[in-house]
Amino acid sequence: MWKNLPLFPERASALAWQVDGLYFLLVAVSAFFTLLIFVLIFVFAVKYRRSVHPHPVQIEGSLPLELAWTLIPLGICMIFFAWGSLIYFQEARPPQGAMEVYVVAKQWMWKFEHETGQREINQLHVPLGRDVKMIMSSQDAIHSFYVPAFRIKADVLPGRYTSTWFHPTKVGTYHLFCAEYCGTDHSGMIGQVIVMEPYAYQAWLSGGGATGSLAENGQQLFQQLGCSTCHRFDTQGRGPNLTNIFGKPVLLDDGRTVVADENYIRESILNPGAKIVSGFKPIMPTFQGQVSEENLMALVAYIKSLSQPASGPASNQAAASVSSNGQ
Ligand code: CUA
């Protein structure tokens, strides 16, 4: 029914209906009360006009009435609040096992990198029916990743990772916009998300262009930058052993415990002194300005791959590197 009405973008993600449902409820409730108020204004104006009621009676407070007009709106607002929070938490928490795509935003383009190493600019290919998690960072200003058909929008910030996710439910090509003013060509910072049937996506993946998976590239960098001289996998090096740390709590020198997530790894590369792991000395040099956003993401992907159960090709590769480093 709405298909030819340009008022609504297509609904192409699992959460799209929920967002629209909440929106429709808000509109319906607002329309209902607006109408009610206007009708009552006219009804009362006619009913209590001066020629019929020359001396109106003052009402000096009424507890039931006041309770009613406080509790009923409160109840209605709570429905919006509860439903809104539910959608928010669903959107804020990427499900386990989601396929990950790394995103670097810059003035004025979107760069995507798949776990398998394929890179794209202003186009993102994803398979139908899988959860897709975006791990995003900006090289310059604040941008915002906005795909109306998926009903998701998330800011992309310089200096840290943010994430969002979606579950595409319909094959097609959907608009990607930057939704945060980021300079002269902000309006041109657009792209496409292409949802494909899984077999077509596999065919697209094998179409080439990849120079090793993201984790493999990260592993190479790990050697090139000399990380492997201190972060050893065989004996205890001068830096912590990075096997199986991802997603786990880490005890710090100052007694705090933090979870080793993407942002923690990023910070530890760029600003190693910020969080020193308990039992280690603050000797690691900073890599600020020496590692590009893309290379940072490769390093993060590599360190993550050291913590996954050996199932995919990336983790097998990582596991193999662990043993070969040990010789
Ligand atoms: Cu990037 Cu606006």
mmCIF file of C-alpha atoms and ligand atoms in Angstrom:
data_model
loop_
_atom_site.group_PDB
_atom_site.id
_atom_site.type_symbol
_atom_site.label_atom_id
_atom_site.label_comp_id
_atom_site.label_asym_id
_atom_site.label_seq_id
_atom_site.Cartn_x
_atom_site.Cartn_y
_atom_site.Cartn_z
ATOM 1 C CA MET A 1 0.000 0.000 0.000
ATOM 2 C CA TRP A 2 2.844 2.365 0.885
ATOM 3 C CA LYS A 3 5.042 1.142 -1.905
ATOM 4 C CA ASN A 4 4.450 3.969 -4.333
ATOM 5 C CA LEU A 5 4.308 6.623 -1.660
ATOM 6 C CA PRO A 6 7.705 8.298 -1.420
ATOM 7 C CA LEU A 7 6.986 9.118 2.221
ATOM 8 C CA PHE A 8 8.607 5.954 3.525
ATOM 9 C CA PRO A 9 11.841 4.320 2.467
ATOM 10 C CA GLU A 10 11.692 0.593 1.914
ATOM 11 C CA ARG A 11 11.807 -1.669 4.953
ATOM 12 C CA ALA A 12 14.767 -3.914 4.348
ATOM 13 C CA SER A 13 15.993 -4.881 7.794
ATOM 14 C CA ALA A 14 14.652 -6.950 10.651
ATOM 15 C CA LEU A 15 14.274 -3.902 12.879
ATOM 16 C CA ALA A 16 12.642 -1.639 10.294
ATOM 17 C CA TRP A 17 9.099 -2.654 11.178
ATOM 18 C CA GLN A 18 9.645 -1.971 14.854
ATOM 19 C CA VAL A 19 10.964 1.521 14.191
ATOM 20 C CA ASP A 20 8.034 2.240 11.886
ATOM 21 C CA GLY A 21 5.547 0.736 14.316
ATOM 22 C CA LEU A 22 6.712 3.022 17.084
ATOM 23 C CA TYR A 23 6.632 5.959 14.697
ATOM 24 C CA PHE A 24 3.059 5.171 13.618
ATOM 25 C CA LEU A 25 1.950 4.839 17.235
ATOM 26 C CA LEU A 26 3.474 8.247 18.072
ATOM 27 C CA VAL A 27 1.744 9.852 15.109
ATOM 28 C CA ALA A 28 -1.572 8.160 15.907
ATOM 29 C CA VAL A 29 -1.541 9.191 19.574
ATOM 30 C CA SER A 30 -0.514 12.772 18.701
ATOM 31 C CA ALA A 31 -3.225 13.007 16.025
ATOM 32 C CA PHE A 32 -5.841 11.600 18.387
ATOM 33 C CA PHE A 33 -5.128 14.132 21.141
ATOM 34 C CA THR A 34 -4.789 17.062 18.736
ATOM 35 C CA LEU A 35 -8.176 16.198 17.282
ATOM 36 C CA LEU A 36 -9.706 15.671 20.727
ATOM 37 C CA ILE A 37 -8.498 19.063 21.947
ATOM 38 C CA PHE A 38 -9.787 20.933 18.900
ATOM 39 C CA VAL A 39 -13.174 19.193 19.004
ATOM 40 C CA LEU A 40 -13.532 19.938 22.726
ATOM 41 C CA ILE A 41 -12.659 23.608 22.208
ATOM 42 C CA PHE A 42 -15.565 23.928 19.786
ATOM 43 C CA VAL A 43 -17.961 21.788 21.817
ATOM 44 C CA PHE A 44 -17.300 23.730 25.024
ATOM 45 C CA ALA A 45 -17.396 27.086 23.230
ATOM 46 C CA VAL A 46 -20.883 26.294 22.021
ATOM 47 C CA LYS A 47 -22.111 24.477 25.129
ATOM 48 C CA TYR A 48 -20.932 27.037 27.679
ATOM 49 C CA ARG A 49 -21.520 30.177 25.629
ATOM 50 C CA ARG A 50 -22.366 33.296 27.579
ATOM 51 C CA SER A 51 -26.061 33.483 26.697
ATOM 52 C CA VAL A 52 -26.634 30.070 28.335
ATOM 53 C CA HIS A 53 -24.144 30.274 31.250
ATOM 54 C CA PRO A 54 -23.689 33.935 32.201
ATOM 55 C CA HIS A 55 -22.048 33.051 35.570
ATOM 56 C CA PRO A 56 -19.712 30.057 35.326
ATOM 57 C CA VAL A 57 -19.036 28.118 38.531
ATOM 58 C CA GLN A 58 -15.410 28.029 39.687
ATOM 59 C CA ILE A 59 -13.971 24.565 40.369
ATOM 60 C CA GLU A 60 -11.550 24.621 43.315
ATOM 61 C CA GLY A 61 -9.431 21.568 42.565
ATOM 62 C CA SER A 62 -10.390 17.945 42.090
ATOM 63 C CA LEU A 63 -8.114 15.110 43.159
ATOM 64 C CA PRO A 64 -9.600 12.419 40.866
ATOM 65 C CA LEU A 65 -9.419 14.764 37.884
ATOM 66 C CA GLU A 66 -5.799 15.752 38.593
ATOM 67 C CA LEU A 67 -4.771 12.130 39.117
ATOM 68 C CA ALA A 68 -6.439 11.193 35.850
ATOM 69 C CA TRP A 69 -4.691 13.824 33.747
ATOM 70 C CA THR A 70 -1.358 12.977 35.335
ATOM 71 C CA LEU A 71 -1.469 9.197 35.316
ATOM 72 C CA ILE A 72 -3.006 8.621 31.888
ATOM 73 C CA PRO A 73 -0.366 10.685 30.008
ATOM 74 C CA LEU A 74 2.341 9.105 32.188
ATOM 75 C CA GLY A 75 1.128 5.655 31.216
ATOM 76 C CA ILE A 76 1.094 6.557 27.522
ATOM 77 C CA CYS A 77 4.595 8.061 27.705
ATOM 78 C CA MET A 78 5.844 4.934 29.462
ATOM 79 C CA ILE A 79 4.644 2.801 26.542
ATOM 80 C CA PHE A 80 6.703 4.985 24.169
ATOM 81 C CA PHE A 81 9.641 4.854 26.550
ATOM 82 C CA ALA A 82 9.572 1.088 26.985
ATOM 83 C CA TRP A 83 9.169 0.348 23.292
ATOM 84 C CA GLY A 84 11.775 2.959 22.347
ATOM 85 C CA SER A 85 14.303 1.530 24.829
ATOM 86 C CA LEU A 86 13.674 -1.969 23.538
ATOM 87 C CA ILE A 87 14.472 -0.885 19.979
ATOM 88 C CA TYR A 88 17.452 1.162 21.171
ATOM 89 C CA PHE A 89 18.997 -1.755 23.038
ATOM 90 C CA GLN A 90 18.416 -4.086 20.123
ATOM 91 C CA GLU A 91 20.155 -1.646 17.785
ATOM 92 C CA ALA A 92 22.965 -0.917 20.229
ATOM 93 C CA ARG A 93 23.914 -4.558 20.823
ATOM 94 C CA PRO A 94 25.199 -6.407 17.780
ATOM 95 C CA PRO A 95 24.341 -10.101 18.084
ATOM 96 C CA GLN A 96 27.072 -12.681 18.649
ATOM 97 C CA GLY A 97 28.433 -14.236 15.497
ATOM 98 C CA ALA A 98 27.631 -11.261 13.287
ATOM 99 C CA MET A 99 29.688 -10.830 10.159
ATOM 100 C CA GLU A 100 31.979 -7.834 10.660
ATOM 101 C CA VAL A 101 32.703 -5.022 8.237
ATOM 102 C CA TYR A 102 35.266 -2.355 8.998
ATOM 103 C CA VAL A 103 34.414 1.176 7.918
ATOM 104 C CA VAL A 104 36.695 4.167 7.533
ATOM 105 C CA ALA A 105 34.870 7.411 6.839
ATOM 106 C CA LYS A 106 36.777 10.360 5.448
ATOM 107 C CA GLN A 107 36.068 13.604 3.639
ATOM 108 C CA TRP A 108 34.195 12.594 1.537
ATOM 109 C CA MET A 109 33.883 8.890 1.047
ATOM 110 C CA TRP A 110 33.085 5.604 2.727
ATOM 111 C CA LYS A 111 35.744 2.908 2.720
ATOM 112 C CA PHE A 112 34.705 -0.624 3.599
ATOM 113 C CA GLU A 113 36.826 -3.618 4.321
ATOM 114 C CA HIS A 114 35.486 -7.143 4.691
ATOM 115 C CA GLU A 115 36.995 -9.707 7.057
ATOM 116 C CA THR A 116 38.087 -11.633 3.992
ATOM 117 C CA GLY A 117 40.111 -8.642 2.820
ATOM 118 C CA GLN A 118 37.894 -7.225 0.042
ATOM 119 C CA ARG A 119 37.882 -3.458 -0.023
ATOM 120 C CA GLU A 120 35.170 -1.228 -1.410
ATOM 121 C CA ILE A 121 34.563 2.490 -1.700
ATOM 122 C CA ASN A 122 31.051 3.932 -1.426
ATOM 123 C CA GLN A 123 29.609 0.483 -2.039
ATOM 124 C CA LEU A 124 29.010 -2.267 0.434
ATOM 125 C CA HIS A 125 28.002 -5.767 -0.581
ATOM 126 C CA VAL A 126 26.364 -7.900 2.096
ATOM 127 C CA PRO A 127 24.584 -11.266 2.050
ATOM 128 C CA LEU A 128 20.879 -11.570 2.706
ATOM 129 C CA GLY A 129 19.773 -12.872 6.072
ATOM 130 C CA ARG A 130 22.984 -12.453 8.038
ATOM 131 C CA ASP A 131 23.651 -10.084 10.894
ATOM 132 C CA VAL A 132 26.173 -7.501 9.753
ATOM 133 C CA LYS A 133 28.131 -5.522 12.318
ATOM 134 C CA MET A 134 29.873 -2.312 11.257
ATOM 135 C CA ILE A 135 33.004 -1.290 13.144
ATOM 136 C CA MET A 136 33.528 2.319 12.200
ATOM 137 C CA SER A 137 36.066 5.080 12.589
ATOM 138 C CA SER A 138 36.715 8.406 10.920
ATOM 139 C CA GLN A 139 39.947 9.748 9.548
ATOM 140 C CA ASP A 140 38.947 13.407 9.987
ATOM 141 C CA ALA A 141 35.612 14.979 10.925
ATOM 142 C CA ILE A 142 32.510 13.426 12.482
ATOM 143 C CA HIS A 143 30.397 11.574 9.945
ATOM 144 C CA SER A 144 27.242 9.540 10.379
ATOM 145 C CA PHE A 145 26.413 6.197 8.787
ATOM 146 C CA TYR A 146 22.780 6.340 7.740
ATOM 147 C CA VAL A 147 20.834 3.717 5.794
ATOM 148 C CA PRO A 148 17.147 4.696 5.825
ATOM 149 C CA ALA A 149 15.947 1.340 4.458
ATOM 150 C CA PHE A 150 17.524 -0.383 7.482
ATOM 151 C CA ARG A 151 16.386 2.350 9.883
ATOM 152 C CA ILE A 152 19.880 2.725 11.308
ATOM 153 C CA LYS A 153 22.015 5.781 11.852
ATOM 154 C CA ALA A 154 25.216 5.889 13.865
ATOM 155 C CA ASP A 155 27.862 8.556 14.262
ATOM 156 C CA VAL A 156 31.349 7.776 13.008
ATOM 157 C CA LEU A 157 33.949 9.511 15.150
ATOM 158 C CA PRO A 158 37.642 10.229 14.750
ATOM 159 C CA GLY A 159 39.877 8.596 17.339
ATOM 160 C CA ARG A 160 37.643 5.716 18.370
ATOM 161 C CA TYR A 161 35.415 2.932 17.129
ATOM 162 C CA THR A 162 31.661 3.028 17.124
ATOM 163 C CA SER A 163 29.461 0.262 15.845
ATOM 164 C CA THR A 164 26.019 -0.491 14.563
ATOM 165 C CA TRP A 165 24.440 -3.522 12.948
ATOM 166 C CA PHE A 166 21.625 -4.636 10.708
ATOM 167 C CA HIS A 167 19.967 -7.789 9.470
ATOM 168 C CA PRO A 168 18.999 -7.341 5.813
ATOM 169 C CA THR A 169 15.732 -9.020 4.892
ATOM 170 C CA LYS A 170 15.354 -8.038 1.253
ATOM 171 C CA VAL A 171 17.626 -8.258 -1.769
ATOM 172 C CA GLY A 172 18.201 -4.850 -3.311
ATOM 173 C CA THR A 173 20.303 -1.720 -3.502
ATOM 174 C CA TYR A 174 19.790 0.822 -0.772
ATOM 175 C CA HIS A 175 20.930 4.380 -0.231
ATOM 176 C CA LEU A 176 23.733 5.141 2.180
ATOM 177 C CA PHE A 177 24.023 8.715 3.381
ATOM 178 C CA CYS A 178 26.331 10.703 5.594
ATOM 179 C CA ALA A 179 23.970 12.258 8.106
ATOM 180 C CA GLU A 180 26.358 14.624 9.847
ATOM 181 C CA TYR A 181 27.512 17.826 8.195
ATOM 182 C CA CYS A 182 31.204 17.236 7.532
ATOM 183 C CA GLY A 183 32.323 19.966 5.124
ATOM 184 C CA THR A 184 31.960 21.107 1.525
ATOM 185 C CA ASP A 185 31.071 17.787 -0.080
ATOM 186 C CA HIS A 186 29.008 16.396 2.767
ATOM 187 C CA SER A 187 26.012 16.058 0.444
ATOM 188 C CA GLY A 188 28.119 14.023 -1.963
ATOM 189 C CA MET A 189 29.234 11.571 0.705
ATOM 190 C CA ILE A 190 26.772 8.932 -0.361
ATOM 191 C CA GLY A 191 26.893 5.311 -1.380
ATOM 192 C CA GLN A 192 25.017 2.092 -1.783
ATOM 193 C CA VAL A 193 24.457 -0.970 0.317
ATOM 194 C CA ILE A 194 23.876 -3.940 -1.969
ATOM 195 C CA VAL A 195 22.092 -6.884 -0.381
ATOM 196 C CA MET A 196 22.669 -10.088 -2.337
ATOM 197 C CA GLU A 197 21.497 -13.681 -2.148
ATOM 198 C CA PRO A 198 24.108 -15.636 -0.137
ATOM 199 C CA TYR A 199 25.353 -17.597 -3.176
ATOM 200 C CA ALA A 200 25.667 -14.386 -5.207
ATOM 201 C CA TYR A 201 27.567 -12.827 -2.337
ATOM 202 C CA GLN A 202 29.969 -15.781 -2.220
ATOM 203 C CA ALA A 203 30.489 -15.398 -5.954
ATOM 204 C CA TRP A 204 31.130 -11.693 -5.472
ATOM 205 C CA LEU A 205 33.637 -12.423 -2.687
ATOM 206 C CA SER A 206 35.569 -14.870 -4.821
ATOM 207 C CA GLY A 207 35.583 -12.326 -7.646
ATOM 208 C CA GLY A 208 38.998 -11.297 -6.386
ATOM 209 C CA GLY A 209 40.457 -8.018 -5.309
ATOM 210 C CA ALA A 210 41.427 -9.304 -1.902
ATOM 211 C CA THR A 211 45.078 -9.438 -0.919
ATOM 212 C CA GLY A 212 44.787 -11.752 2.046
ATOM 213 C CA SER A 213 42.184 -11.489 4.794
ATOM 214 C CA LEU A 214 42.109 -8.531 7.107
ATOM 215 C CA ALA A 215 43.570 -10.611 9.925
ATOM 216 C CA GLU A 216 46.371 -11.866 7.681
ATOM 217 C CA ASN A 217 47.266 -8.325 6.698
ATOM 218 C CA GLY A 218 47.211 -7.442 10.369
ATOM 219 C CA GLN A 219 49.543 -10.310 11.110
ATOM 220 C CA GLN A 220 52.032 -9.020 8.551
ATOM 221 C CA LEU A 221 51.878 -5.558 10.053
ATOM 222 C CA PHE A 222 52.369 -7.076 13.478
ATOM 223 C CA GLN A 223 55.725 -8.397 12.249
ATOM 224 C CA GLN A 224 56.680 -5.319 10.208
ATOM 225 C CA LEU A 225 56.038 -2.850 12.995
ATOM 226 C CA GLY A 226 58.027 -5.009 15.391
ATOM 227 C CA CYS A 227 55.091 -5.727 17.699
ATOM 228 C CA SER A 228 56.074 -9.390 17.660
ATOM 229 C CA THR A 229 59.420 -8.736 19.317
ATOM 230 C CA CYS A 230 57.750 -7.861 22.621
ATOM 231 C CA HIS A 231 54.313 -9.472 22.297
ATOM 232 C CA ARG A 232 55.439 -13.049 22.050
ATOM 233 C CA PHE A 233 53.369 -16.180 21.905
ATOM 234 C CA ASP A 234 55.947 -18.687 23.124
ATOM 235 C CA THR A 235 57.552 -17.198 26.209
ATOM 236 C CA GLN A 236 56.600 -14.201 28.264
ATOM 237 C CA GLY A 237 57.871 -11.177 26.344
ATOM 238 C CA ARG A 238 58.219 -7.605 27.497
ATOM 239 C CA GLY A 239 54.609 -7.036 26.474
ATOM 240 C CA PRO A 240 51.554 -9.134 27.271
ATOM 241 C CA ASN A 241 50.847 -12.272 25.277
ATOM 242 C CA LEU A 242 47.884 -11.326 23.101
ATOM 243 C CA THR A 243 46.415 -14.799 22.632
ATOM 244 C CA ASN A 244 42.850 -15.104 23.867
ATOM 245 C CA ILE A 245 42.634 -11.615 25.316
ATOM 246 C CA PHE A 246 39.907 -10.243 23.074
ATOM 247 C CA GLY A 247 36.587 -9.718 24.804
ATOM 248 C CA LYS A 248 38.093 -10.754 28.154
ATOM 249 C CA PRO A 249 38.647 -8.607 31.234
ATOM 250 C CA VAL A 250 42.195 -7.288 31.685
ATOM 251 C CA LEU A 251 43.614 -6.337 35.074
ATOM 252 C CA LEU A 252 45.496 -3.040 34.906
ATOM 253 C CA ASP A 253 48.442 -1.749 36.871
ATOM 254 C CA ASP A 254 46.276 0.714 38.802
ATOM 255 C CA GLY A 255 43.889 -2.012 39.936
ATOM 256 C CA ARG A 256 41.144 -1.292 37.409
ATOM 257 C CA THR A 257 39.743 -4.007 35.175
ATOM 258 C CA VAL A 258 38.742 -3.247 31.599
ATOM 259 C CA VAL A 259 37.373 -5.425 28.825
ATOM 260 C CA ALA A 260 39.710 -5.836 25.868
ATOM 261 C CA ASP A 261 37.419 -4.627 23.082
ATOM 262 C CA GLU A 262 38.212 -2.893 19.794
ATOM 263 C CA ASN A 263 38.600 0.502 21.419
ATOM 264 C CA TYR A 264 40.943 -0.877 24.068
ATOM 265 C CA ILE A 265 43.223 -2.412 21.442
ATOM 266 C CA ARG A 266 43.139 0.785 19.403
ATOM 267 C CA GLU A 267 44.069 2.879 22.415
ATOM 268 C CA SER A 268 46.817 0.482 23.403
ATOM 269 C CA ILE A 269 48.425 0.918 19.981
ATOM 270 C CA LEU A 270 48.109 4.692 19.748
ATOM 271 C CA ASN A 271 48.461 5.618 23.396
ATOM 272 C CA PRO A 272 50.076 2.637 25.129
ATOM 273 C CA GLY A 273 50.600 4.501 28.412
ATOM 274 C CA ALA A 274 46.870 5.012 28.976
ATOM 275 C CA LYS A 275 46.190 1.506 30.281
ATOM 276 C CA ILE A 276 49.147 -0.535 31.460
ATOM 277 C CA VAL A 277 48.453 -4.209 32.013
ATOM 278 C CA SER A 278 49.234 -5.338 35.539
ATOM 279 C CA GLY A 279 52.771 -6.685 35.843
ATOM 280 C CA PHE A 280 54.138 -4.834 32.808
ATOM 281 C CA LYS A 281 56.200 -1.661 32.438
ATOM 282 C CA PRO A 282 55.111 1.361 30.378
ATOM 283 C CA ILE A 283 57.842 0.834 27.769
ATOM 284 C CA MET A 284 55.813 0.524 24.580
ATOM 285 C CA PRO A 285 56.305 3.443 22.152
ATOM 286 C CA THR A 286 53.271 5.112 20.658
ATOM 287 C CA PHE A 287 52.270 4.334 17.090
ATOM 288 C CA GLN A 288 50.267 7.523 16.742
ATOM 289 C CA GLY A 289 50.693 8.887 13.220
ATOM 290 C CA GLN A 290 52.498 5.761 12.007
ATOM 291 C CA VAL A 291 49.532 3.491 11.427
ATOM 292 C CA SER A 292 46.665 4.450 9.117
ATOM 293 C CA GLU A 293 43.043 3.795 10.072
ATOM 294 C CA GLU A 294 42.964 0.837 7.676
ATOM 295 C CA ASN A 295 46.098 -0.671 9.168
ATOM 296 C CA LEU A 296 44.779 -0.130 12.681
ATOM 297 C CA MET A 297 41.684 -2.092 11.743
ATOM 298 C CA ALA A 298 43.837 -4.867 10.291
ATOM 299 C CA LEU A 299 45.807 -5.042 13.552
ATOM 300 C CA VAL A 300 42.592 -5.119 15.570
ATOM 301 C CA ALA A 301 41.215 -7.876 13.318
ATOM 302 C CA TYR A 302 44.434 -9.858 13.780
ATOM 303 C CA ILE A 303 44.370 -9.586 17.561
ATOM 304 C CA LYS A 304 40.692 -10.583 17.528
ATOM 305 C CA SER A 305 41.500 -13.592 15.375
ATOM 306 C CA LEU A 306 43.932 -14.781 18.073
ATOM 307 C CA SER A 307 40.966 -15.241 20.385
ATOM 308 C CA GLN A 308 38.468 -17.045 18.195
ATOM 309 C CA PRO A 309 37.890 -20.756 18.225
ATOM 310 C CA ALA A 310 39.688 -22.200 15.213
ATOM 311 C CA SER A 311 36.824 -22.405 12.739
ATOM 312 C CA GLY A 312 37.177 -19.902 9.929
ATOM 313 C CA PRO A 313 40.168 -19.607 7.625
ATOM 314 C CA ALA A 314 41.317 -16.410 9.366
ATOM 315 C CA SER A 315 41.517 -18.047 12.759
ATOM 316 C CA ASN A 316 43.241 -21.121 11.364
ATOM 317 C CA GLN A 317 45.798 -18.831 9.869
ATOM 318 C CA ALA A 318 46.197 -17.049 13.174
ATOM 319 C CA ALA A 319 46.524 -20.297 15.063
ATOM 320 C CA ALA A 320 49.181 -21.427 12.600
ATOM 321 C CA SER A 321 51.066 -18.195 13.139
ATOM 322 C CA VAL A 322 50.999 -18.705 16.866
ATOM 323 C CA SER A 323 52.767 -22.020 16.579
ATOM 324 C CA SER A 324 55.222 -20.823 13.913
ATOM 325 C CA ASN A 325 56.123 -17.824 16.029
ATOM 326 C CA GLY A 326 56.889 -20.195 18.825
ATOM 327 C CA GLN A 327 59.846 -21.718 17.023
HETATM 328 CU CU1 CUA B 1 30.558 12.826 6.037
HETATM 329 CU CU2 CUA B 1 28.756 14.408 6.154
#
